[in-house]
Amino acid sequence: MLERLLRFAAIACSLIIVISFAMFAVDESKSGSRHQVDELSSYTQPAPSAAGEQAREQRDSAVREHIDDADDVLLKPFAGLVTSGGAILERGVPTVLGLLVYGFGLGYLARFMRGRGSAPALGYKPRRT
């Protein structure tokens, strides 16, 4: 039962992270001028400041804002690791780390939990009588 919950959490977290990054990438590709890129940079980072969050709320739809808020929570531990190199790098590195931790890590934990209680996984072979 717990393995299914962990597997579901791994898939849900990964989907949120991937969808949020895809929406960010689409926005970045649409912004052509340097002025727009500079304007966007205040709220393109994961877990933006209060001003960046307000600007993002005004710009985005309610559904998009909920996805970005969930993404902010998931990527907050990785948000400060990259502070230069452009918006794509600042957003890409936390995204990759989030996918590794939540997607791979929780998925591995779910597989571990499934095999933990079974006799073959423990190396136990019943004796024949």
Short mmCIF file of C-alpha atoms in Angstrom, two decimals:
data_model
loop_
_atom_site.label_atom_id
_atom_site.label_comp_id
_atom_site.label_asym_id
_atom_site.label_seq_id
_atom_site.Cartn_x
_atom_site.Cartn_y
_atom_site.Cartn_z
CA MET A 1 0.00 0.00 0.00
CA LEU A 2 2.75 2.43 0.94
CA GLU A 3 4.67 1.62 -2.25
CA ARG A 4 1.68 2.69 -4.37
CA LEU A 5 1.43 5.95 -2.46
CA LEU A 6 5.15 6.62 -2.93
CA ARG A 7 4.97 5.73 -6.63
CA PHE A 8 1.98 8.05 -7.08
CA ALA A 9 3.81 10.84 -5.23
CA ALA A 10 6.90 10.36 -7.42
CA ILE A 11 4.82 10.55 -10.61
CA ALA A 12 2.76 13.53 -9.41
CA CYS A 13 5.82 15.52 -8.30
CA SER A 14 7.64 14.76 -11.54
CA LEU A 15 4.65 15.80 -13.64
CA ILE A 16 4.28 19.09 -11.76
CA ILE A 17 7.97 19.87 -12.22
CA VAL A 18 8.00 18.95 -15.92
CA ILE A 19 4.78 20.82 -16.74
CA SER A 20 5.94 23.93 -14.90
CA PHE A 21 9.31 23.89 -16.68
CA ALA A 22 7.62 23.36 -20.05
CA MET A 23 5.36 26.38 -19.46
CA PHE A 24 8.42 28.41 -18.42
CA ALA A 25 10.28 27.34 -21.57
CA VAL A 26 7.35 28.34 -23.76
CA ASP A 27 7.25 31.75 -22.09
CA GLU A 28 10.99 32.18 -22.59
CA SER A 29 10.76 31.27 -26.25
CA LYS A 30 7.96 33.80 -26.81
CA SER A 31 9.89 36.65 -25.22
CA GLY A 32 12.02 37.99 -28.00
CA SER A 33 13.31 41.31 -26.84
CA ARG A 34 15.89 41.81 -24.14
CA HIS A 35 13.52 44.13 -22.26
CA GLN A 36 10.95 41.38 -21.90
CA VAL A 37 13.58 38.91 -20.73
CA ASP A 38 14.77 41.39 -18.10
CA GLU A 39 11.18 41.99 -17.04
CA LEU A 40 10.50 38.26 -16.73
CA SER A 41 13.67 37.54 -14.76
CA SER A 42 12.12 38.74 -11.51
CA TYR A 43 9.65 35.85 -11.40
CA THR A 44 11.15 33.11 -13.54
CA GLN A 45 13.23 31.67 -10.72
CA PRO A 46 11.83 28.81 -8.67
CA ALA A 47 10.44 30.15 -5.38
CA PRO A 48 10.49 33.83 -6.45
CA SER A 49 10.45 36.84 -4.15
CA ALA A 50 7.16 38.37 -3.00
CA ALA A 51 7.29 40.96 -5.79
CA GLY A 52 8.03 38.28 -8.37
CA GLU A 53 5.18 36.16 -7.06
CA GLN A 54 2.77 39.11 -7.37
CA ALA A 55 3.87 39.81 -10.92
CA ARG A 56 3.47 36.16 -11.82
CA GLU A 57 -0.04 36.03 -10.31
CA GLN A 58 -1.13 39.01 -12.40
CA ARG A 59 0.29 37.53 -15.60
CA ASP A 60 -0.81 33.88 -15.32
CA SER A 61 -4.14 32.06 -15.15
CA ALA A 62 -5.34 30.47 -11.92
CA VAL A 63 -4.48 26.93 -13.08
CA ARG A 64 -1.00 27.96 -14.14
CA GLU A 65 -0.47 29.75 -10.85
CA HIS A 66 -1.43 26.63 -8.87
CA ILE A 67 1.02 24.53 -10.88
CA ASP A 68 3.78 27.12 -10.40
CA ASP A 69 3.04 27.36 -6.66
CA ALA A 70 3.33 23.57 -6.30
CA ASP A 71 6.54 23.68 -8.33
CA ASP A 72 7.90 26.45 -6.08
CA VAL A 73 7.33 24.26 -3.01
CA LEU A 74 8.96 21.22 -4.63
CA LEU A 75 11.99 23.12 -5.93
CA LYS A 76 12.54 25.42 -2.95
CA PRO A 77 15.39 23.24 -1.55
CA PHE A 78 17.27 23.62 -4.84
CA ALA A 79 16.33 27.21 -5.74
CA GLY A 80 19.46 28.96 -4.45
CA LEU A 81 22.06 26.61 -5.93
CA VAL A 82 22.48 28.53 -9.22
CA THR A 83 22.39 32.32 -9.11
CA SER A 84 23.93 33.23 -12.45
CA GLY A 85 24.04 31.98 -15.99
CA GLY A 86 20.65 33.09 -17.23
CA ALA A 87 17.05 32.21 -16.53
CA ILE A 88 17.19 28.84 -18.28
CA LEU A 89 20.13 27.66 -16.18
CA GLU A 90 18.68 29.10 -12.96
CA ARG A 91 15.46 27.22 -13.62
CA GLY A 92 16.94 24.14 -15.31
CA VAL A 93 19.33 23.01 -12.59
CA PRO A 94 16.68 22.96 -9.83
CA THR A 95 14.32 21.19 -12.24
CA VAL A 96 16.82 18.42 -12.94
CA LEU A 97 17.64 18.05 -9.24
CA GLY A 98 13.94 17.97 -8.37
CA LEU A 99 13.31 15.24 -10.94
CA LEU A 100 16.23 13.23 -9.56
CA VAL A 101 15.09 13.55 -5.95
CA TYR A 102 11.33 13.27 -6.38
CA GLY A 103 11.07 11.16 -9.51
CA PHE A 104 14.02 8.80 -9.15
CA GLY A 105 14.35 8.95 -5.36
CA LEU A 106 10.71 8.33 -4.47
CA GLY A 107 10.40 5.77 -7.27
CA TYR A 108 13.42 3.89 -5.92
CA LEU A 109 12.02 4.04 -2.41
CA ALA A 110 8.69 2.64 -3.65
CA ARG A 111 10.49 -0.26 -5.36
CA PHE A 112 12.53 -0.85 -2.22
CA MET A 113 9.39 -0.91 -0.08
CA ARG A 114 7.75 -3.46 -2.39
CA GLY A 115 10.67 -5.87 -2.24
CA ARG A 116 11.43 -5.40 1.42
CA GLY A 117 8.81 -7.71 2.85
CA SER A 118 9.00 -10.55 0.35
CA ALA A 119 11.02 -13.69 1.01
CA PRO A 120 12.95 -13.71 -2.33
CA ALA A 121 14.12 -10.16 -1.78
CA LEU A 122 15.55 -11.14 1.61
CA GLY A 123 17.35 -14.15 0.17
CA TYR A 124 15.22 -16.60 2.11
CA LYS A 125 14.60 -19.99 0.53
CA PRO A 126 12.17 -22.29 2.29
CA ARG A 127 13.43 -25.79 3.13
CA ARG A 128 11.94 -28.72 1.33
CA THR A 129 10.71 -31.48 3.57
#
